[in-house]
Coordinates of C-alpha atoms in Angstrom, one line a residue:
Chain A
M25 CA 0.0 0.0 0.0
A26 CA 1.2 3.5 -0.8
V27 CA 1.6 6.1 1.8
P28 CA 0.7 9.7 0.8
T29 CA 3.2 12.4 1.5
W30 CA 2.3 15.2 4.0
S31 CA 2.3 17.8 1.2
S32 CA -0.3 15.8 -0.9
S33 CA -2.4 15.4 2.3
L34 CA -2.2 19.1 3.1
K35 CA -3.2 20.0 -0.5
V36 CA -6.3 17.7 -0.3
L37 CA -7.3 19.1 3.1
L38 CA -6.8 22.7 2.0
R39 CA -9.1 22.1 -1.0
A40 CA -11.9 20.7 1.3
D41 CA -11.4 23.2 4.1
T42 CA -11.6 26.1 1.6
T43 CA -14.8 24.8 0.1
A44 CA -16.3 24.4 3.6
Q45 CA -15.2 27.9 4.5
V46 CA -16.7 29.5 1.5
R47 CA -20.0 27.7 2.1
T48 CA -20.3 28.7 5.7
S49 CA -22.7 31.6 6.0
L50 CA -21.5 32.6 9.5
S51 CA -18.0 32.8 8.4
L52 CA -18.9 35.0 5.4
V53 CA -20.9 37.3 7.6
L54 CA -18.0 37.5 10.1
T55 CA -15.4 37.9 7.4
F56 CA -17.0 40.5 5.2
A57 CA -20.3 41.9 6.3
L58 CA -19.4 42.9 9.9
P59 CA -16.2 44.8 9.0
L60 CA -17.8 46.5 6.0
I61 CA -20.9 47.6 8.0
L62 CA -18.6 49.0 10.7
L63 CA -16.5 50.8 8.2
V64 CA -19.5 52.5 6.7
A65 CA -21.5 53.0 10.0
T66 CA -18.6 54.7 11.8
G67 CA -18.6 57.4 9.1
L68 CA -22.3 58.2 9.6
G69 CA -23.7 60.9 11.9
K70 CA -22.5 64.3 13.0
N71 CA -20.3 63.0 15.9
S72 CA -18.5 60.3 13.9
A73 CA -15.2 62.2 14.1
V74 CA -15.2 61.6 17.8
L75 CA -14.5 57.9 17.1
G76 CA -11.4 58.8 15.2
G77 CA -10.2 59.6 11.7
P78 CA -10.6 57.5 8.6
A79 CA -7.5 55.4 9.5
F80 CA -9.0 54.6 12.8
R81 CA -12.3 53.6 11.1
I82 CA -10.4 51.2 8.9
S83 CA -8.3 49.7 11.7
L84 CA -11.5 49.3 13.8
A85 CA -13.2 47.5 10.9
L86 CA -10.2 45.2 10.5
T87 CA -9.8 44.6 14.2
V88 CA -13.5 43.6 14.6
G89 CA -13.2 41.3 11.6
L90 CA -10.1 39.6 13.0
V91 CA -11.6 39.3 16.5
S92 CA -14.8 37.8 15.0
I93 CA -13.0 35.3 12.8
G94 CA -10.6 34.2 15.5
T95 CA -12.7 34.1 18.7
V96 CA -16.1 33.2 17.2
G97 CA -15.9 31.8 13.7
Y98 CA -12.8 29.7 14.0
S99 CA -13.2 28.4 17.5
L100 CA -16.8 27.5 17.0
A101 CA -16.1 25.6 13.7
I102 CA -13.3 23.6 15.4
A103 CA -15.5 22.8 18.5
R104 CA -18.4 21.7 16.3
D105 CA -16.2 19.5 14.2
R106 CA -14.7 18.0 17.3
D107 CA -18.1 17.4 18.9
T108 CA -19.4 15.6 15.8
G109 CA -16.3 13.4 15.3
V110 CA -15.0 15.0 12.1
F111 CA -11.5 15.2 13.4
Q112 CA -11.4 11.7 14.7
R113 CA -12.4 10.5 11.2
L114 CA -9.6 12.5 9.6
R115 CA -7.1 11.2 12.2
V116 CA -7.6 7.6 11.2
T117 CA -6.3 8.4 7.7
P118 CA -2.5 8.4 7.0
A119 CA -2.5 12.2 6.9
P120 CA -0.1 13.5 9.6
T121 CA -2.3 15.0 12.4
W122 CA -0.6 18.4 12.2
T123 CA -1.7 18.8 8.6
I124 CA -5.4 18.7 9.7
M125 CA -5.0 21.8 12.0
V126 CA -2.5 23.6 9.8
S127 CA -4.9 23.4 6.9
R128 CA -7.6 25.1 9.0
W129 CA -5.1 27.9 10.0
I130 CA -4.1 28.5 6.4
V131 CA -7.7 28.8 5.3
Q132 CA -8.4 31.3 8.1
L133 CA -5.3 33.3 7.2
G134 CA -6.5 33.3 3.5
A135 CA -9.9 34.6 4.7
V136 CA -8.2 37.3 6.6
L137 CA -6.1 38.3 3.6
V138 CA -9.2 38.6 1.4
M139 CA -11.1 40.5 4.1
A140 CA -8.3 43.0 4.6
I141 CA -8.1 43.6 0.8
V142 CA -11.8 44.0 0.5
V143 CA -11.9 46.5 3.5
L144 CA -9.0 48.5 2.0
V145 CA -10.6 48.6 -1.4
V146 CA -14.0 49.7 0.0
A147 CA -12.2 52.3 2.1
A148 CA -10.5 53.6 -1.0
L149 CA -13.6 53.6 -3.2
F150 CA -16.3 54.7 -0.7
V151 CA -14.6 56.2 2.3
G152 CA -12.0 58.1 0.4
V153 CA -9.0 56.7 2.2
T154 CA -6.1 55.8 0.0
L155 CA -2.6 54.8 1.2
P156 CA 0.8 54.8 -0.4
P157 CA 1.5 51.3 -1.9
Q158 CA 4.0 50.3 0.9
D159 CA 1.4 51.2 3.5
Y160 CA -1.1 48.8 1.9
L161 CA 1.6 46.1 2.2
F162 CA 2.3 46.9 5.8
T163 CA -1.4 47.0 6.7
I164 CA -2.0 43.6 5.2
L165 CA 1.1 42.2 7.0
V166 CA -0.2 43.6 10.3
A167 CA -3.7 42.2 9.6
L168 CA -2.1 38.7 9.1
L169 CA -0.2 39.2 12.4
G170 CA -3.4 40.2 14.1
S171 CA -5.0 37.2 12.6
A172 CA -2.4 35.0 14.2
V173 CA -3.1 36.7 17.6
F174 CA -6.8 36.1 17.5
L175 CA -6.6 32.7 15.9
S176 CA -4.3 31.7 18.8
I177 CA -6.8 33.1 21.2
G178 CA -9.5 31.1 19.5
Q179 CA -7.3 28.0 19.7
A180 CA -6.8 28.6 23.4
I181 CA -10.6 28.9 23.9
V182 CA -11.2 25.7 22.0
G183 CA -8.4 24.0 23.9
L184 CA -9.8 24.9 27.3
I185 CA -13.5 24.6 26.7
A186 CA -14.8 21.1 26.0
S187 CA -18.2 21.6 24.3
A188 CA -19.3 23.6 21.4
D189 CA -22.3 25.0 23.2
T190 CA -20.2 26.3 26.2
L191 CA -17.7 27.6 23.8
N192 CA -20.3 29.5 21.8
A193 CA -21.4 31.3 25.0
A194 CA -17.8 31.9 26.2
G195 CA -16.8 33.2 22.8
R196 CA -19.6 35.7 22.7
L197 CA -18.7 36.9 26.3
L198 CA -15.1 37.3 25.4
Y199 CA -15.9 39.0 22.1
V200 CA -17.5 42.1 23.8
P201 CA -14.5 43.0 26.0
L202 CA -12.0 42.3 23.2
I203 CA -13.8 44.7 20.9
G204 CA -14.4 47.2 23.7
L205 CA -10.7 47.3 24.6
S206 CA -9.8 47.8 21.0
L207 CA -12.2 50.8 20.9
F208 CA -10.8 52.7 23.9
G209 CA -7.1 52.3 23.3
N210 CA -6.9 55.7 21.7
T211 CA -8.9 57.6 24.3
D212 CA -8.7 58.3 28.0
R213 CA -12.5 59.0 28.3
L214 CA -12.9 56.1 30.6
G215 CA -9.8 56.9 32.6
T216 CA -6.1 56.3 32.2
T217 CA -6.2 52.7 33.7
V218 CA -8.7 51.6 31.1
E219 CA -6.7 53.3 28.4
L220 CA -3.5 51.6 29.6
V221 CA -5.2 48.1 29.7
S222 CA -6.9 48.8 26.4
R223 CA -3.7 49.9 24.7
W224 CA -1.8 46.8 25.7
S225 CA -4.8 44.4 25.1
P226 CA -4.5 42.2 21.9
G227 CA -7.0 44.5 20.1
G228 CA -5.3 47.6 21.4
C229 CA -1.9 46.4 20.1
L230 CA -3.4 45.6 16.8
E231 CA -5.0 49.1 16.6
T232 CA -1.6 50.6 17.4
L233 CA 0.1 48.6 14.7
L234 CA -2.5 49.2 12.1
S235 CA -2.5 52.9 12.8
A236 CA 1.3 53.0 12.3
A237 CA 1.1 50.7 9.2
M238 CA -1.4 53.1 7.6
G239 CA 0.8 56.1 8.3
A240 CA -1.8 57.7 10.6
T241 CA 0.8 57.7 13.4
A242 CA 4.5 57.5 13.5
W243 CA 6.3 54.2 14.2
T244 CA 7.4 54.7 17.8
G245 CA 8.6 52.8 20.8
Q246 CA 5.0 52.0 21.5
S247 CA 4.6 50.4 18.1
W248 CA 7.6 48.2 18.7
G249 CA 6.1 47.3 22.1
A250 CA 2.8 46.4 20.4
L251 CA 4.6 44.3 17.8
F252 CA 6.5 42.3 20.5
A253 CA 3.3 42.1 22.6
S254 CA 1.4 40.6 19.6
F255 CA 4.1 38.0 19.1
G256 CA 4.0 37.2 22.8
Y257 CA 0.2 36.9 22.8
T258 CA 0.3 34.6 19.8
A259 CA 3.0 32.4 21.4
V260 CA 1.3 32.2 24.8
F261 CA -2.2 31.5 23.5
A262 CA -1.0 29.1 20.8
V263 CA 0.9 27.1 23.4
I264 CA -2.2 27.0 25.7
G265 CA -4.4 26.0 22.8
I266 CA -2.2 23.3 21.4
R267 CA -1.2 21.9 24.9
W268 CA -4.8 21.4 26.1
F269 CA -6.5 20.7 22.7
Q270 CA -8.3 17.4 22.4
W271 CA -9.2 15.9 19.1
G272 CA -12.2 14.0 20.3
A273 CA -15.3 15.1 22.3
R274 CA -14.6 14.7 26.1
Chain B
M10 CA 10.9 7.2 -4.2
R11 CA 8.0 9.5 -4.6
V12 CA 5.3 9.3 -7.3
H13 CA 2.5 11.8 -7.5
G14 CA 2.6 12.8 -3.8
V15 CA 2.8 9.2 -2.7
T16 CA 5.8 7.4 -1.1
S17 CA 6.3 3.8 -2.0
E18 CA 8.0 2.7 1.2
A19 CA 5.2 0.5 2.5
P20 CA 5.9 -3.2 2.7
P21 CA 4.0 -5.8 0.8
V22 CA 0.8 -7.2 2.4
T23 CA 1.5 -10.7 3.7
G24 CA 1.1 -12.8 6.8
L25 CA -1.1 -12.1 9.8
A26 CA -3.3 -9.1 9.2
L27 CA -3.2 -8.0 12.8
Q28 CA -1.1 -8.9 15.9
V29 CA -2.0 -7.2 19.2
N30 CA 0.3 -8.2 22.0
D31 CA -0.3 -7.4 25.7
L32 CA -2.1 -4.1 25.0
H33 CA -2.8 -1.8 27.9
V34 CA -4.8 1.4 27.6
S35 CA -5.6 3.6 30.6
Y36 CA -7.7 6.7 31.1
G37 CA -6.1 8.2 34.2
P38 CA -6.4 5.6 36.9
K39 CA -9.0 3.5 35.0
R40 CA -7.7 0.6 32.9
A41 CA -9.8 0.4 29.8
V42 CA -7.8 -2.3 28.1
D43 CA -5.8 -4.7 30.4
G44 CA -3.4 -7.0 28.6
V45 CA -5.3 -7.7 25.4
S46 CA -3.6 -10.0 22.9
L47 CA -5.1 -11.2 19.7
D48 CA -4.2 -12.2 16.2
I49 CA -6.3 -11.9 13.0
N50 CA -5.5 -14.0 10.0
Q51 CA -5.7 -12.8 6.4
G52 CA -9.2 -13.1 5.0
E53 CA -10.8 -13.7 8.4
I54 CA -13.8 -12.0 9.9
F55 CA -13.1 -11.5 13.6
G56 CA -15.7 -10.3 16.1
L57 CA -14.8 -8.5 19.2
L58 CA -17.7 -8.8 21.6
G59 CA -18.4 -7.4 25.0
P60 CA -20.9 -5.4 27.0
N61 CA -20.8 -1.6 27.1
G62 CA -17.6 -0.4 28.7
A63 CA -15.8 -3.7 28.2
G64 CA -12.9 -2.0 26.3
K65 CA -13.8 -2.9 22.7
T66 CA -13.8 0.6 21.3
S67 CA -10.6 1.5 23.3
T68 CA -8.9 -1.6 21.8
L69 CA -10.0 -0.5 18.3
S70 CA -9.0 3.1 18.9
A71 CA -5.5 2.0 19.9
I72 CA -5.2 -0.1 16.7
E73 CA -6.5 2.9 14.7
G74 CA -3.9 5.2 16.3
L75 CA -6.5 7.4 18.0
L76 CA -5.4 6.4 21.4
K77 CA -1.8 6.0 22.7
P78 CA -1.5 2.6 24.5
T79 CA 0.1 2.6 27.9
S80 CA 2.1 -0.5 26.8
G81 CA 1.9 -3.4 24.4
S82 CA 2.5 -3.7 20.7
I83 CA 0.3 -3.6 17.6
L84 CA 1.4 -4.8 14.2
I85 CA -0.7 -4.4 11.1
H86 CA 0.7 -6.7 8.4
Q87 CA 4.0 -6.5 10.3
V88 CA 4.0 -2.7 10.4
D89 CA 4.3 -1.3 14.0
V90 CA 1.4 1.2 14.5
R91 CA 3.4 3.3 17.0
A92 CA 6.7 3.4 15.0
H93 CA 5.1 3.9 11.6
P94 CA 1.6 5.4 12.1
G95 CA 1.3 6.6 8.5
Q96 CA 2.1 3.3 6.9
A97 CA 0.0 1.4 9.4
K98 CA -3.0 3.7 8.7
S99 CA -2.7 3.2 5.0
L100 CA -3.2 -0.5 5.6
I101 CA -6.5 -0.2 7.4
G102 CA -9.9 1.0 6.6
V103 CA -11.9 2.4 9.5
Q104 CA -15.6 2.9 10.2
L105 CA -16.0 4.6 13.6
Q106 CA -18.9 4.0 15.9
S107 CA -20.3 7.4 15.1
T108 CA -19.0 8.9 11.9
S109 CA -19.4 12.5 10.8
F110 CA -17.9 14.4 7.9
Q111 CA -17.6 18.1 7.2
S112 CA -21.2 19.3 7.1
E113 CA -20.5 21.9 4.4
L114 CA -19.2 19.3 1.9
K115 CA -21.2 17.4 -0.7
I116 CA -21.1 13.6 -0.6
S117 CA -19.0 13.5 -3.8
E118 CA -16.6 16.0 -2.3
I119 CA -16.3 13.9 0.9
V120 CA -15.4 10.8 -1.2
K121 CA -12.8 12.8 -3.1
L122 CA -11.3 14.2 0.1
Y123 CA -10.9 10.8 1.7
A124 CA -9.6 9.2 -1.5
G125 CA -7.1 12.0 -1.7
L126 CA -6.0 11.5 1.9
Y127 CA -5.2 7.8 1.0
G128 CA -3.4 8.9 -2.2
V129 CA -6.1 7.5 -4.4
P130 CA -6.8 9.8 -7.3
L131 CA -10.5 9.4 -8.2
T132 CA -12.0 11.0 -11.3
K133 CA -15.6 12.3 -11.2
P134 CA -16.9 9.3 -13.1
A135 CA -15.1 7.0 -10.7
I136 CA -16.7 8.8 -7.7
S137 CA -20.1 8.6 -9.4
N138 CA -19.6 4.9 -10.1
S139 CA -18.6 4.2 -6.4
L140 CA -21.7 6.0 -5.2
T141 CA -24.0 4.3 -7.6
E142 CA -22.6 0.9 -6.4
I143 CA -23.9 1.7 -2.9
H144 CA -27.1 3.1 -4.2
L145 CA -26.2 6.7 -3.5
G146 CA -25.7 7.8 -7.1
D147 CA -28.5 10.3 -6.9
E148 CA -27.3 11.7 -3.6
A149 CA -23.9 12.9 -4.8
S150 CA -24.8 16.6 -4.4
R151 CA -26.4 16.2 -1.0
R152 CA -24.8 16.8 2.4
F153 CA -24.0 14.0 4.8
S154 CA -26.5 15.2 7.4
Q155 CA -29.3 14.9 4.7
L156 CA -28.7 11.2 4.3
S157 CA -30.7 8.5 6.3
G158 CA -28.9 6.4 8.9
G159 CA -28.6 3.5 6.5
Q160 CA -27.2 5.7 3.7
Q161 CA -24.7 7.3 6.2
K162 CA -23.4 3.9 7.2
R163 CA -23.1 2.8 3.5
L164 CA -21.1 6.0 2.7
A165 CA -18.9 5.5 5.8
L166 CA -18.1 2.0 4.7
L167 CA -17.4 3.2 1.2
I168 CA -15.0 5.7 2.5
A169 CA -13.4 3.2 4.9
T170 CA -12.6 1.0 1.9
V171 CA -11.9 3.6 -0.7
H172 CA -8.2 2.7 -0.8
D173 CA -8.7 -1.1 -0.9
P174 CA -7.2 -1.8 2.6
P175 CA -6.3 -5.3 3.5
L176 CA -7.7 -4.9 7.0
V177 CA -11.0 -3.2 7.8
L178 CA -12.0 -2.2 11.3
L179 CA -15.8 -1.7 11.9
D180 CA -17.1 -0.4 15.2
E181 CA -20.7 -1.5 15.6
P182 CA -21.4 -1.2 11.9
T183 CA -25.0 -2.4 12.1
S184 CA -26.2 -0.4 15.0
G185 CA -29.3 1.6 14.2
L186 CA -29.9 -0.1 10.8
D187 CA -33.1 -1.7 9.7
P188 CA -33.0 -5.4 8.7
Q189 CA -32.7 -4.6 5.0
A190 CA -29.8 -2.3 5.4
R191 CA -28.2 -4.7 7.9
R192 CA -28.5 -7.6 5.4
Q193 CA -27.0 -5.4 2.7
L194 CA -24.1 -4.4 4.9
W195 CA -23.3 -8.0 5.8
D196 CA -23.4 -8.9 2.1
R197 CA -20.7 -6.2 1.6
I198 CA -18.7 -7.5 4.5
E199 CA -18.9 -11.0 3.1
R200 CA -17.7 -9.7 -0.2
F201 CA -14.7 -8.1 1.5
R202 CA -13.8 -11.4 2.9
K203 CA -14.0 -13.1 -0.5
E204 CA -11.7 -10.4 -1.8
G205 CA -9.2 -11.5 0.7
R206 CA -9.5 -8.7 3.2
S207 CA -9.5 -9.2 7.0
I208 CA -12.2 -7.7 9.1
L209 CA -12.2 -6.8 12.8
L210 CA -15.6 -5.7 14.0
T211 CA -17.5 -5.1 17.2
T212 CA -21.2 -5.8 17.6
H213 CA -23.8 -6.2 20.2
S214 CA -25.7 -8.7 18.0
M215 CA -24.7 -12.2 19.0
E216 CA -26.8 -13.7 16.3
E217 CA -24.9 -11.8 13.6
A218 CA -21.5 -12.6 15.2
Q219 CA -22.4 -16.3 15.3
A220 CA -23.6 -16.3 11.7
V221 CA -20.9 -14.2 10.1
C222 CA -17.7 -14.2 12.2
D223 CA -15.0 -16.9 11.6
R224 CA -13.8 -16.3 15.2
V225 CA -14.9 -14.1 18.1
A226 CA -13.3 -12.8 21.3
I227 CA -15.5 -12.1 24.3
M228 CA -14.0 -9.4 26.4
D229 CA -15.0 -7.7 29.7
H230 CA -13.4 -5.2 32.1
G231 CA -10.6 -4.7 29.6
K232 CA -9.6 -8.4 29.3
I233 CA -10.3 -11.0 26.7
L234 CA -12.2 -13.8 28.4
T235 CA -12.2 -16.3 25.6
V236 CA -11.4 -16.6 21.9
G237 CA -12.5 -19.1 19.3
T238 CA -14.9 -19.9 16.5
P239 CA -18.5 -19.4 17.6
A240 CA -19.1 -23.2 17.3
A241 CA -16.0 -24.0 19.4
L242 CA -17.0 -21.5 22.1
I243 CA -20.5 -22.9 22.3
A244 CA -19.1 -26.5 22.4
A245 CA -16.6 -25.6 25.1
H246 CA -19.1 -23.9 27.3
R247 CA -22.2 -25.9 26.6
D248 CA -22.1 -27.8 29.9
D249 CA -21.2 -24.8 32.1
P250 CA -24.0 -24.4 34.7
Q251 CA -24.2 -20.7 34.0
V252 CA -24.6 -21.3 30.3
R253 CA -27.3 -23.9 30.9
Q254 CA -29.0 -21.4 33.2
A255 CA -28.9 -18.7 30.5
A256 CA -30.0 -20.9 27.6
H257 CA -33.6 -21.2 26.5
G258 CA -33.4 -24.4 24.5
E259 CA -30.4 -24.8 22.2
V260 CA -27.2 -23.1 23.5
T261 CA -26.3 -20.0 21.5
L262 CA -23.3 -17.7 21.5
E263 CA -25.5 -15.2 23.4
D264 CA -25.9 -17.7 26.2
V265 CA -22.1 -18.1 26.4
F266 CA -21.7 -14.4 26.3
I267 CA -24.2 -13.8 29.1
A268 CA -22.7 -16.6 31.2
L269 CA -19.2 -15.1 30.8
T270 CA -20.0 -11.5 31.3
G271 CA -22.9 -11.6 33.8
R272 CA -26.5 -10.5 33.7
E273 CA -26.1 -7.1 35.3
L274 CA -26.8 -4.0 33.2
R275 CA -23.8 -1.9 32.0
D276 CA -23.9 1.8 31.4

């Protein structure tokens, strides 16, 4: 009997996971509808400027998209497939186990890449925000880093929480503070402590990096701090998520 | 040597299909499998019988590579499952007790996915033919959850054997099936045997095990209590007082099973 190589297994898994991703209505809403609605909605009304400038609106839309994909869409899909035994069925094939999860991550990163491009295109066409070419590249790279942060948070959630139902509730509970902290990183309206926590939260760090990548703020020591903090968050949550992850329902 | 994403390092299929030696599996302090040893010959249908919680599924899971045994060895056609998991998995076809596939994929896409994972390139017509053969030709565009229980089992068995494995592991393949679907499934299993495959299955149906299996092992509390052909087990235990007590008329495999594992209900 022939044994497939890891690369051919990964290719086959990627094709199936991409098809599944495209056909999931929740993932499409989280990936595209929510960020675009936010992008447009934050520009409406007389006091919209209070929320921040155009760059802030784009970074907020991207952050919300990334938080949604990582903590709600990804973690819920993984928990559901675990509960129903999809992973166990895949694990009895010769495909190396790591390819099963890596395929999911690659598909999510691909979704984030498409989402970032769509948000930036809509921002250019309808919000009137255009960036120099290199800033587009930096923004997309930062979005991919942000995706790694929130996917690792999603992985940690799915590693620590056994059932899809509990995870659904926990994901929604976590979603609100993660978004809220992203919102208040640029303002001290709720006090300096909240601002400090907000600024160094995963969403706050992402906001800082996106803002710098789009040229709205200068690249400063805080930007470097946000960059290292993002790598740190990714590493810590990924280790938690992988260490405690179980392939089968408990 | 690599050809089209496939390595050709697997050994030829010869000898015993499966050798399990002194297998132990524990969940924390609980011993689910406690020193199980069994051999399965090529072309043999082997039934692993036992009440709920006896350790059947844990034994299968260890063979399938889903569980890491505490100790013991498992060889599939001389390939060590722990040392060469990829090679070992390519030699087995597995139907799990409860099977599910990605809910967003169509049936034809699921077949293509699993064929691909075993390195079997299937064209659209080939997939269509496979589905038609199991009377699912018209369901190719439907989702797994839209199939009936019998259809799901047929698809699961097709996927388990999509790569022509020499050893097929079936965990309670007939549970939840109506008599027609069950009969059809046994016909397919019988066909596998005629093709020279070996089959290891678990079932709660003693009548089916007695009728279909070449040999059975009865296990309880993680240990194998007895192994043999159904006829030999019945003959060996026919005169046991507990068997006589369990029997209503002619002694059956179920009487032997009840006598060996007790009458109390298991969760």
